[in-house]
């Protein structure tokens, strides 16, 4: 069930301007600390090819209002926003929080997040390489990650609870070829087979199309490592399957990161620290992962390897009635993935797919979960026009919420 506006108001009133509890209320807040945490991921489509998101937010952005309304309705405690353009001064993030989230939209109650994190991504950053093989070194396809300007399709984390950015592990610059089982794109129809990229280019390619972040958050149920990414869609390429293979390996990176029983000295983050996630760390893999377990153009085994990893929890996939209705009204051919679990609607060409995930570690109990996809009979359905993705949320608890985590 969603939190009531009264509950949200009490939480907001308990926080000072910097997000810390007011001194006179700190004992009450501690005594009534929740034992569950609602975590969500949402691809907001708040990006602009011309790099004008800041101006659009400043002058009134109807899609941003709808996105904010969804957030205000679901009221997650910890939230990852994909496709939110990054700027160094965080002007877009500040405007979105102050003018959209902290102002009631369409009758919803405002929501305040005391903590946020964003950082550089690979999208739109010129590589100086001919990545797409067209003989030129220019344009969005030759950036480290597809994008028309640096920061496009960025990632933004909003949280009610402290984010430990000092302990961030970022893998934005991790080289693709260093992945032990990297799937190197090959020239189509070549005999004998030969690589799509020359050796010099292949040795420089970055794996992450945006970034891979391990960002710790300290919650009432303990420390959680947020494992955040937004792999490239496995389409928009040629027979060499550049994007499909990259998506496969961007997901495969997290599988290696969870394999804590292996030393993996090759796994070095941008900060110079080596090795996988510690064996006793609680975590959540989350984001628009652009891979459906049963349908679509991606290598479904890559997402299944995360869903079925020994360290991840087993629970029923988040669902919605709206996803089921959408598939029926669109006359989509039934696929292997149940329509109730779909999280995105890509139109007649690709149909509806399950591509957005919140995957907690096995230490968590999943109390509730859902996909925010109202049916056409519900007034909130109009909010869906803001983005082709739907928010996915999960309510989590642990058996011993007072224990300390790494």
mmCIF file of C-alpha atoms in Angstrom, residues 4-381:
data_model
loop_
_atom_site.group_PDB
_atom_site.id
_atom_site.type_symbol
_atom_site.label_atom_id
_atom_site.label_comp_id
_atom_site.label_asym_id
_atom_site.label_seq_id
_atom_site.Cartn_x
_atom_site.Cartn_y
_atom_site.Cartn_z
ATOM 1 C CA UNK A 4 -0.561 8.328 3.262
ATOM 2 C CA UNK A 5 0.036 12.055 2.675
ATOM 3 C CA UNK A 6 -0.051 12.513 6.473
ATOM 4 C CA UNK A 7 2.807 10.054 6.905
ATOM 5 C CA UNK A 8 4.825 11.843 4.229
ATOM 6 C CA UNK A 9 4.131 15.202 5.856
ATOM 7 C CA UNK A 10 5.327 13.960 9.252
ATOM 8 C CA UNK A 11 8.539 12.670 7.682
ATOM 9 C CA UNK A 12 9.108 15.981 5.898
ATOM 10 C CA UNK A 13 8.483 17.993 9.084
ATOM 11 C CA UNK A 14 11.009 15.884 10.983
ATOM 12 C CA UNK A 15 13.818 16.978 8.691
ATOM 13 C CA UNK A 16 15.821 20.169 8.953
ATOM 14 C CA UNK A 17 16.830 22.138 5.876
ATOM 15 C CA UNK A 18 19.948 19.998 5.433
ATOM 16 C CA UNK A 19 18.044 16.757 5.853
ATOM 17 C CA UNK A 20 19.055 16.092 9.481
ATOM 18 C CA UNK A 21 16.395 15.435 12.143
ATOM 19 C CA UNK A 22 15.537 18.441 14.294
ATOM 20 C CA UNK A 23 17.236 18.082 17.676
ATOM 21 C CA UNK A 24 14.032 18.216 19.740
ATOM 22 C CA UNK A 25 12.421 15.554 17.543
ATOM 23 C CA UNK A 26 15.351 13.216 17.035
ATOM 24 C CA UNK A 27 14.353 10.841 19.837
ATOM 25 C CA UNK A 28 10.816 10.535 18.499
ATOM 26 C CA UNK A 29 12.028 9.942 14.979
ATOM 27 C CA UNK A 30 14.472 7.273 16.169
ATOM 28 C CA UNK A 31 11.777 5.552 18.227
ATOM 29 C CA UNK A 32 9.421 5.444 15.273
ATOM 30 C CA UNK A 33 11.976 4.617 12.583
ATOM 31 C CA UNK A 34 10.363 2.486 9.884
ATOM 32 C CA UNK A 35 11.416 -1.113 9.462
ATOM 33 C CA UNK A 36 10.712 -1.143 5.735
ATOM 34 C CA UNK A 37 12.169 0.777 2.829
ATOM 35 C CA UNK A 38 10.482 1.478 -0.498
ATOM 36 C CA UNK A 39 12.978 1.462 -3.375
ATOM 37 C CA UNK A 40 12.098 2.378 -6.951
ATOM 38 C CA UNK A 41 13.563 2.863 -10.409
ATOM 39 C CA UNK A 42 12.055 5.136 -13.046
ATOM 40 C CA UNK A 43 13.216 6.021 -16.561
ATOM 41 C CA UNK A 44 11.847 9.561 -16.752
ATOM 42 C CA UNK A 45 12.789 10.497 -20.354
ATOM 43 C CA UNK A 46 13.821 13.902 -18.972
ATOM 44 C CA UNK A 47 16.544 14.395 -21.542
ATOM 45 C CA UNK A 48 16.973 16.878 -24.351
ATOM 46 C CA UNK A 49 18.965 16.354 -27.557
ATOM 47 C CA UNK A 50 19.931 20.031 -27.590
ATOM 48 C CA UNK A 51 21.000 20.091 -23.955
ATOM 49 C CA UNK A 52 18.154 22.383 -22.902
ATOM 50 C CA UNK A 53 16.627 20.449 -20.003
ATOM 51 C CA UNK A 54 17.573 23.208 -17.548
ATOM 52 C CA UNK A 55 15.754 25.845 -19.583
ATOM 53 C CA UNK A 56 12.716 23.638 -20.048
ATOM 54 C CA UNK A 57 12.514 22.948 -16.313
ATOM 55 C CA UNK A 58 12.957 26.629 -15.547
ATOM 56 C CA UNK A 59 10.098 27.742 -17.805
ATOM 57 C CA UNK A 60 7.609 24.971 -17.063
ATOM 58 C CA UNK A 61 7.913 21.371 -18.239
ATOM 59 C CA UNK A 62 4.620 19.472 -18.524
ATOM 60 C CA UNK A 63 6.295 16.062 -18.774
ATOM 61 C CA UNK A 64 8.326 16.827 -15.650
ATOM 62 C CA UNK A 65 5.078 17.633 -13.819
ATOM 63 C CA UNK A 66 3.697 14.221 -14.735
ATOM 64 C CA UNK A 67 6.903 12.476 -13.726
ATOM 65 C CA UNK A 68 6.817 14.315 -10.401
ATOM 66 C CA UNK A 69 3.188 13.317 -9.878
ATOM 67 C CA UNK A 70 4.091 9.638 -10.234
ATOM 68 C CA UNK A 71 6.882 10.045 -7.683
ATOM 69 C CA UNK A 72 4.558 11.908 -5.307
ATOM 70 C CA UNK A 73 1.963 9.144 -5.602
ATOM 71 C CA UNK A 74 4.303 6.186 -5.083
ATOM 72 C CA UNK A 75 6.554 8.050 -2.587
ATOM 73 C CA UNK A 76 9.678 5.870 -2.696
ATOM 74 C CA UNK A 77 12.303 6.319 0.003
ATOM 75 C CA UNK A 78 15.172 5.673 -2.405
ATOM 76 C CA UNK A 79 14.755 6.380 -6.097
ATOM 77 C CA UNK A 80 16.906 6.007 -9.218
ATOM 78 C CA UNK A 81 15.969 8.197 -12.161
ATOM 79 C CA UNK A 82 17.332 7.090 -15.534
ATOM 80 C CA UNK A 83 17.465 9.433 -18.526
ATOM 81 C CA UNK A 84 17.774 12.577 -16.441
ATOM 82 C CA UNK A 85 20.351 14.826 -18.130
ATOM 83 C CA UNK A 86 23.461 15.495 -16.036
ATOM 84 C CA UNK A 87 25.039 18.921 -15.645
ATOM 85 C CA UNK A 88 28.075 19.689 -13.517
ATOM 86 C CA UNK A 89 26.306 22.291 -11.364
ATOM 87 C CA UNK A 90 23.277 20.005 -10.843
ATOM 88 C CA UNK A 91 20.970 22.812 -11.897
ATOM 89 C CA UNK A 92 18.498 20.428 -13.517
ATOM 90 C CA UNK A 93 18.348 18.226 -10.424
ATOM 91 C CA UNK A 94 17.862 21.256 -8.167
ATOM 92 C CA UNK A 95 15.107 22.689 -10.357
ATOM 93 C CA UNK A 96 13.306 19.359 -10.562
ATOM 94 C CA UNK A 97 13.383 18.907 -6.797
ATOM 95 C CA UNK A 98 12.433 22.465 -5.872
ATOM 96 C CA UNK A 99 9.887 23.364 -8.546
ATOM 97 C CA UNK A 100 8.342 19.977 -9.299
ATOM 98 C CA UNK A 101 8.773 17.440 -6.491
ATOM 99 C CA UNK A 102 8.382 19.945 -3.674
ATOM 100 C CA UNK A 103 5.266 21.429 -5.304
ATOM 101 C CA UNK A 104 2.113 19.332 -5.394
ATOM 102 C CA UNK A 105 1.278 18.132 -8.911
ATOM 103 C CA UNK A 106 -2.268 17.283 -10.039
ATOM 104 C CA UNK A 107 -3.514 17.194 -6.464
ATOM 105 C CA UNK A 108 -0.658 15.087 -5.088
ATOM 106 C CA UNK A 109 1.275 15.936 -1.930
ATOM 107 C CA UNK A 110 4.777 17.446 -2.296
ATOM 108 C CA UNK A 111 7.727 15.228 -1.490
ATOM 109 C CA UNK A 112 11.166 16.199 -0.176
ATOM 110 C CA UNK A 113 14.370 14.228 -0.653
ATOM 111 C CA UNK A 114 17.122 15.334 1.710
ATOM 112 C CA UNK A 115 19.880 13.585 -0.234
ATOM 113 C CA UNK A 116 20.758 13.208 -3.879
ATOM 114 C CA UNK A 117 23.632 11.967 -6.006
ATOM 115 C CA UNK A 118 24.546 12.358 -9.651
ATOM 116 C CA UNK A 119 27.808 12.200 -11.539
ATOM 117 C CA UNK A 120 29.357 12.105 -14.995
ATOM 118 C CA UNK A 121 28.265 9.502 -17.514
ATOM 119 C CA UNK A 122 29.784 8.308 -20.795
ATOM 120 C CA UNK A 123 26.901 9.397 -23.004
ATOM 121 C CA UNK A 124 27.691 12.199 -25.409
ATOM 122 C CA UNK A 125 31.373 12.354 -24.437
ATOM 123 C CA UNK A 126 33.523 12.270 -27.575
ATOM 124 C CA UNK A 127 35.777 9.209 -27.747
ATOM 125 C CA UNK A 128 37.968 10.228 -30.674
ATOM 126 C CA UNK A 129 37.321 6.756 -32.101
ATOM 127 C CA UNK A 130 35.257 5.365 -34.966
ATOM 128 C CA UNK A 131 33.062 3.211 -32.753
ATOM 129 C CA UNK A 132 30.211 2.567 -35.203
ATOM 130 C CA UNK A 133 32.510 1.725 -38.116
ATOM 131 C CA UNK A 134 31.262 4.300 -40.615
ATOM 132 C CA UNK A 135 34.723 5.660 -41.379
ATOM 133 C CA UNK A 136 34.098 8.898 -39.471
ATOM 134 C CA UNK A 137 34.946 10.089 -35.969
ATOM 135 C CA UNK A 138 31.990 12.279 -35.109
ATOM 136 C CA UNK A 139 28.462 12.383 -33.817
ATOM 137 C CA UNK A 140 26.532 10.609 -31.070
ATOM 138 C CA UNK A 141 27.422 7.104 -32.230
ATOM 139 C CA UNK A 142 31.127 7.749 -31.702
ATOM 140 C CA UNK A 143 30.732 9.015 -28.151
ATOM 141 C CA UNK A 144 31.734 6.646 -25.346
ATOM 142 C CA UNK A 145 27.985 6.133 -24.966
ATOM 143 C CA UNK A 146 25.357 7.246 -27.473
ATOM 144 C CA UNK A 147 24.343 10.848 -26.854
ATOM 145 C CA UNK A 148 24.168 14.239 -28.538
ATOM 146 C CA UNK A 149 25.881 16.073 -25.682
ATOM 147 C CA UNK A 150 27.843 15.154 -22.546
ATOM 148 C CA UNK A 151 25.518 14.081 -19.748
ATOM 149 C CA UNK A 152 22.516 13.183 -21.882
ATOM 150 C CA UNK A 153 20.542 10.210 -20.504
ATOM 151 C CA UNK A 154 22.244 10.628 -17.120
ATOM 152 C CA UNK A 155 21.380 9.038 -13.771
ATOM 153 C CA UNK A 156 20.074 10.770 -10.647
ATOM 154 C CA UNK A 157 19.561 9.216 -7.207
ATOM 155 C CA UNK A 158 17.139 10.776 -4.713
ATOM 156 C CA UNK A 159 16.913 9.512 -1.142
ATOM 157 C CA UNK A 160 15.327 10.215 2.226
ATOM 158 C CA UNK A 161 18.353 8.567 3.804
ATOM 159 C CA UNK A 162 22.066 9.447 3.730
ATOM 160 C CA UNK A 163 23.985 8.494 0.600
ATOM 161 C CA UNK A 164 27.645 7.675 1.236
ATOM 162 C CA UNK A 165 29.165 9.187 -1.902
ATOM 163 C CA UNK A 166 32.630 9.053 -0.282
ATOM 164 C CA UNK A 167 32.433 5.255 -0.633
ATOM 165 C CA UNK A 168 31.125 5.338 -4.201
ATOM 166 C CA UNK A 169 32.619 2.808 -6.578
ATOM 167 C CA UNK A 170 32.233 4.010 -10.150
ATOM 168 C CA UNK A 171 33.103 1.909 -13.202
ATOM 169 C CA UNK A 172 32.462 4.517 -15.899
ATOM 170 C CA UNK A 173 35.946 4.110 -17.368
ATOM 171 C CA UNK A 174 36.150 0.322 -17.050
ATOM 172 C CA UNK A 175 37.429 -1.103 -20.353
ATOM 173 C CA UNK A 176 35.194 -3.572 -22.124
ATOM 174 C CA UNK A 177 38.009 -5.951 -23.110
ATOM 175 C CA UNK A 178 38.973 -6.421 -19.435
ATOM 176 C CA UNK A 179 35.759 -8.337 -18.766
ATOM 177 C CA UNK A 180 36.948 -11.969 -18.715
ATOM 178 C CA UNK A 181 34.118 -13.234 -20.934
ATOM 179 C CA UNK A 182 33.732 -10.092 -23.072
ATOM 180 C CA UNK A 183 31.747 -10.634 -26.270
ATOM 181 C CA UNK A 184 33.719 -8.776 -28.930
ATOM 182 C CA UNK A 185 31.636 -7.592 -31.923
ATOM 183 C CA UNK A 186 32.657 -9.265 -35.165
ATOM 184 C CA UNK A 187 32.382 -8.212 -38.791
ATOM 185 C CA UNK A 188 29.182 -9.664 -40.265
ATOM 186 C CA UNK A 189 29.535 -12.271 -42.997
ATOM 187 C CA UNK A 190 33.342 -12.251 -42.870
ATOM 188 C CA UNK A 191 35.170 -15.478 -43.664
ATOM 189 C CA UNK A 192 37.243 -16.128 -41.703
ATOM 190 C CA UNK A 193 35.591 -14.145 -38.875
ATOM 191 C CA UNK A 194 37.367 -10.920 -37.984
ATOM 192 C CA UNK A 195 36.719 -8.270 -35.333
ATOM 193 C CA UNK A 196 34.477 -5.313 -36.064
ATOM 194 C CA UNK A 197 36.936 -2.911 -34.397
ATOM 195 C CA UNK A 198 40.663 -2.794 -34.963
ATOM 196 C CA UNK A 199 42.799 -3.756 -32.006
ATOM 197 C CA UNK A 200 43.635 -0.165 -31.047
ATOM 198 C CA UNK A 201 39.967 0.810 -30.885
ATOM 199 C CA UNK A 202 38.848 -2.356 -29.092
ATOM 200 C CA UNK A 203 41.476 -1.876 -26.382
ATOM 201 C CA UNK A 204 40.101 1.590 -25.608
ATOM 202 C CA UNK A 205 36.348 0.946 -25.654
ATOM 203 C CA UNK A 206 34.548 1.493 -22.365
ATOM 204 C CA UNK A 207 32.031 -1.114 -21.274
ATOM 205 C CA UNK A 208 29.460 1.139 -19.649
ATOM 206 C CA UNK A 209 27.242 3.145 -21.985
ATOM 207 C CA UNK A 210 26.378 5.502 -19.078
ATOM 208 C CA UNK A 211 28.097 4.300 -15.897
ATOM 209 C CA UNK A 212 28.031 1.523 -13.320
ATOM 210 C CA UNK A 213 27.752 2.784 -9.741
ATOM 211 C CA UNK A 214 27.964 1.054 -6.390
ATOM 212 C CA UNK A 215 26.492 3.730 -4.121
ATOM 213 C CA UNK A 216 25.899 2.895 -0.415
ATOM 214 C CA UNK A 217 22.824 4.275 1.360
ATOM 215 C CA UNK A 218 22.227 4.065 5.103
ATOM 216 C CA UNK A 219 18.586 3.180 5.739
ATOM 217 C CA UNK A 220 16.493 2.089 8.751
ATOM 218 C CA UNK A 221 17.060 -1.514 7.645
ATOM 219 C CA UNK A 222 20.836 -1.071 7.421
ATOM 220 C CA UNK A 223 23.373 -0.165 4.780
ATOM 221 C CA UNK A 224 22.399 -1.067 1.225
ATOM 222 C CA UNK A 225 24.698 -0.995 -1.785
ATOM 223 C CA UNK A 226 22.765 0.447 -4.720
ATOM 224 C CA UNK A 227 24.136 -1.166 -7.892
ATOM 225 C CA UNK A 228 22.978 1.272 -10.553
ATOM 226 C CA UNK A 229 23.268 1.314 -14.335
ATOM 227 C CA UNK A 230 21.427 1.887 -17.590
ATOM 228 C CA UNK A 231 22.825 -0.459 -20.258
ATOM 229 C CA UNK A 232 22.465 0.439 -23.911
ATOM 230 C CA UNK A 233 19.368 -0.832 -25.737
ATOM 231 C CA UNK A 234 20.265 -4.006 -27.674
ATOM 232 C CA UNK A 235 19.056 -2.426 -30.945
ATOM 233 C CA UNK A 236 19.926 0.515 -33.245
ATOM 234 C CA UNK A 237 23.015 -1.270 -34.620
ATOM 235 C CA UNK A 238 23.830 -3.590 -37.530
ATOM 236 C CA UNK A 239 24.580 -7.242 -38.071
ATOM 237 C CA UNK A 240 27.711 -6.869 -35.966
ATOM 238 C CA UNK A 241 25.324 -6.628 -32.970
ATOM 239 C CA UNK A 242 27.449 -3.973 -31.257
ATOM 240 C CA UNK A 243 24.674 -2.777 -28.942
ATOM 241 C CA UNK A 244 23.264 -6.221 -28.281
ATOM 242 C CA UNK A 245 26.641 -7.558 -27.167
ATOM 243 C CA UNK A 246 27.387 -4.451 -25.138
ATOM 244 C CA UNK A 247 24.067 -4.741 -23.301
ATOM 245 C CA UNK A 248 24.840 -8.398 -22.620
ATOM 246 C CA UNK A 249 28.212 -7.557 -21.093
ATOM 247 C CA UNK A 250 26.990 -4.488 -19.173
ATOM 248 C CA UNK A 251 24.635 -6.866 -17.373
ATOM 249 C CA UNK A 252 27.335 -9.508 -17.144
ATOM 250 C CA UNK A 253 29.511 -7.023 -15.274
ATOM 251 C CA UNK A 254 27.087 -7.058 -12.329
ATOM 252 C CA UNK A 255 27.113 -10.854 -12.286
ATOM 253 C CA UNK A 256 30.899 -10.780 -11.864
ATOM 254 C CA UNK A 257 30.598 -8.031 -9.260
ATOM 255 C CA UNK A 258 28.332 -10.259 -7.167
ATOM 256 C CA UNK A 259 30.653 -13.264 -7.419
ATOM 257 C CA UNK A 260 32.410 -12.457 -4.160
ATOM 258 C CA UNK A 261 33.912 -15.950 -3.885
ATOM 259 C CA UNK A 262 36.379 -15.063 -6.639
ATOM 260 C CA UNK A 263 39.313 -12.655 -6.241
ATOM 261 C CA UNK A 264 38.886 -11.014 -9.669
ATOM 262 C CA UNK A 265 41.922 -8.677 -9.591
ATOM 263 C CA UNK A 266 40.921 -7.353 -13.027
ATOM 264 C CA UNK A 267 37.855 -5.706 -11.469
ATOM 265 C CA UNK A 268 39.193 -2.209 -10.727
ATOM 266 C CA UNK A 269 36.946 0.813 -10.191
ATOM 267 C CA UNK A 270 37.610 4.403 -11.244
ATOM 268 C CA UNK A 271 38.870 5.098 -7.721
ATOM 269 C CA UNK A 272 41.548 2.375 -8.008
ATOM 270 C CA UNK A 273 39.947 -0.136 -5.650
ATOM 271 C CA UNK A 274 39.987 -3.789 -6.675
ATOM 272 C CA UNK A 275 37.698 -6.746 -6.322
ATOM 273 C CA UNK A 276 33.979 -7.532 -6.246
ATOM 274 C CA UNK A 277 31.294 -6.591 -3.743
ATOM 275 C CA UNK A 278 31.969 -8.069 -0.304
ATOM 276 C CA UNK A 279 30.154 -11.293 0.524
ATOM 277 C CA UNK A 280 28.268 -9.834 3.502
ATOM 278 C CA UNK A 281 27.014 -6.668 1.793
ATOM 279 C CA UNK A 282 23.305 -6.188 1.177
ATOM 280 C CA UNK A 283 22.565 -4.759 -2.239
ATOM 281 C CA UNK A 284 19.952 -3.893 -4.861
ATOM 282 C CA UNK A 285 20.625 -4.122 -8.590
ATOM 283 C CA UNK A 286 18.360 -1.552 -10.209
ATOM 284 C CA UNK A 287 17.738 0.536 -13.294
ATOM 285 C CA UNK A 288 16.455 0.472 -16.836
ATOM 286 C CA UNK A 289 18.431 -2.609 -17.823
ATOM 287 C CA UNK A 290 17.042 -2.769 -21.380
ATOM 288 C CA UNK A 291 16.680 -6.539 -21.357
ATOM 289 C CA UNK A 292 13.515 -8.645 -21.091
ATOM 290 C CA UNK A 293 13.748 -12.147 -19.556
ATOM 291 C CA UNK A 294 11.578 -13.666 -22.272
ATOM 292 C CA UNK A 295 11.004 -11.289 -25.161
ATOM 293 C CA UNK A 296 12.657 -8.514 -27.141
ATOM 294 C CA UNK A 297 15.975 -8.309 -28.976
ATOM 295 C CA UNK A 298 18.362 -8.698 -26.052
ATOM 296 C CA UNK A 299 20.211 -11.741 -24.765
ATOM 297 C CA UNK A 300 17.690 -12.779 -22.142
ATOM 298 C CA UNK A 301 20.191 -15.083 -20.445
ATOM 299 C CA UNK A 302 22.038 -11.973 -19.253
ATOM 300 C CA UNK A 303 19.129 -10.641 -17.188
ATOM 301 C CA UNK A 304 18.157 -14.137 -16.076
ATOM 302 C CA UNK A 305 21.668 -14.588 -14.696
ATOM 303 C CA UNK A 306 20.998 -11.659 -12.344
ATOM 304 C CA UNK A 307 17.462 -12.668 -11.446
ATOM 305 C CA UNK A 308 18.645 -16.191 -10.644
ATOM 306 C CA UNK A 309 22.001 -15.300 -9.106
ATOM 307 C CA UNK A 310 22.595 -17.140 -5.791
ATOM 308 C CA UNK A 311 22.866 -13.798 -3.979
ATOM 309 C CA UNK A 312 19.563 -12.292 -5.184
ATOM 310 C CA UNK A 313 16.113 -12.674 -3.620
ATOM 311 C CA UNK A 314 13.361 -14.789 -5.138
ATOM 312 C CA UNK A 315 9.989 -13.048 -5.384
ATOM 313 C CA UNK A 316 7.150 -12.560 -7.818
ATOM 314 C CA UNK A 317 7.848 -9.956 -10.488
ATOM 315 C CA UNK A 318 6.222 -6.541 -9.854
ATOM 316 C CA UNK A 319 2.923 -6.261 -11.714
ATOM 317 C CA UNK A 320 0.179 -3.896 -12.832
ATOM 318 C CA UNK A 321 -3.281 -4.151 -14.305
ATOM 319 C CA UNK A 322 -2.418 -1.302 -16.668
ATOM 320 C CA UNK A 323 0.303 -3.319 -18.370
ATOM 321 C CA UNK A 324 -2.103 -6.143 -19.007
ATOM 322 C CA UNK A 325 -4.718 -3.752 -20.367
ATOM 323 C CA UNK A 326 -2.187 -2.007 -22.594
ATOM 324 C CA UNK A 327 -1.150 -5.269 -24.217
ATOM 325 C CA UNK A 328 -4.773 -6.169 -24.836
ATOM 326 C CA UNK A 329 -5.756 -2.783 -26.279
ATOM 327 C CA UNK A 330 -2.629 -2.699 -28.442
ATOM 328 C CA UNK A 331 -3.434 -6.201 -29.696
ATOM 329 C CA UNK A 332 0.063 -7.320 -28.915
ATOM 330 C CA UNK A 333 0.893 -10.909 -29.660
ATOM 331 C CA UNK A 334 1.363 -12.728 -26.340
ATOM 332 C CA UNK A 335 5.014 -13.340 -25.528
ATOM 333 C CA UNK A 336 6.886 -15.337 -22.940
ATOM 334 C CA UNK A 337 6.908 -12.435 -20.465
ATOM 335 C CA UNK A 338 3.485 -11.918 -18.801
ATOM 336 C CA UNK A 339 1.917 -8.593 -19.789
ATOM 337 C CA UNK A 340 1.233 -7.741 -16.134
ATOM 338 C CA UNK A 341 4.990 -7.556 -15.532
ATOM 339 C CA UNK A 342 5.765 -5.217 -18.441
ATOM 340 C CA UNK A 343 7.458 -1.949 -17.497
ATOM 341 C CA UNK A 344 7.698 -0.085 -20.802
ATOM 342 C CA UNK A 345 5.641 0.551 -23.920
ATOM 343 C CA UNK A 346 7.684 0.971 -27.097
ATOM 344 C CA UNK A 347 4.852 1.210 -29.615
ATOM 345 C CA UNK A 348 3.957 -1.086 -32.480
ATOM 346 C CA UNK A 349 7.548 -1.792 -33.511
ATOM 347 C CA UNK A 350 8.875 -3.307 -30.279
ATOM 348 C CA UNK A 351 5.669 -3.645 -28.237
ATOM 349 C CA UNK A 352 5.643 -3.770 -24.430
ATOM 350 C CA UNK A 353 8.517 -5.287 -22.486
ATOM 351 C CA UNK A 354 9.817 -5.863 -18.968
ATOM 352 C CA UNK A 355 13.099 -3.933 -18.949
ATOM 353 C CA UNK A 356 13.131 -2.002 -15.630
ATOM 354 C CA UNK A 357 14.218 -3.869 -12.510
ATOM 355 C CA UNK A 358 14.667 -3.643 -8.758
ATOM 356 C CA UNK A 359 16.550 -6.809 -7.748
ATOM 357 C CA UNK A 360 17.338 -7.016 -4.006
ATOM 358 C CA UNK A 361 19.803 -9.364 -2.375
ATOM 359 C CA UNK A 362 18.639 -12.534 -0.670
ATOM 360 C CA UNK A 363 18.851 -11.040 2.838
ATOM 361 C CA UNK A 364 15.744 -8.952 2.116
ATOM 362 C CA UNK A 365 12.109 -9.917 2.436
ATOM 363 C CA UNK A 366 9.968 -8.401 -0.314
ATOM 364 C CA UNK A 367 6.736 -7.282 1.367
ATOM 365 C CA UNK A 368 5.119 -5.701 -1.662
ATOM 366 C CA UNK A 369 6.004 -4.651 -5.188
ATOM 367 C CA UNK A 370 4.384 -3.080 -8.199
ATOM 368 C CA UNK A 371 4.602 -1.299 -11.522
ATOM 369 C CA UNK A 372 2.923 2.117 -11.640
ATOM 370 C CA UNK A 373 0.740 1.633 -14.713
ATOM 371 C CA UNK A 374 -2.829 2.902 -14.182
ATOM 372 C CA UNK A 375 -5.555 1.617 -16.473
ATOM 373 C CA UNK A 376 -7.340 3.904 -18.913
ATOM 374 C CA UNK A 377 -10.247 4.167 -16.456
ATOM 375 C CA UNK A 378 -8.031 5.857 -13.864
ATOM 376 C CA UNK A 379 -7.331 9.617 -14.072
ATOM 377 C CA UNK A 380 -3.642 8.996 -13.348
ATOM 378 C CA UNK A 381 -3.373 7.299 -16.728
#
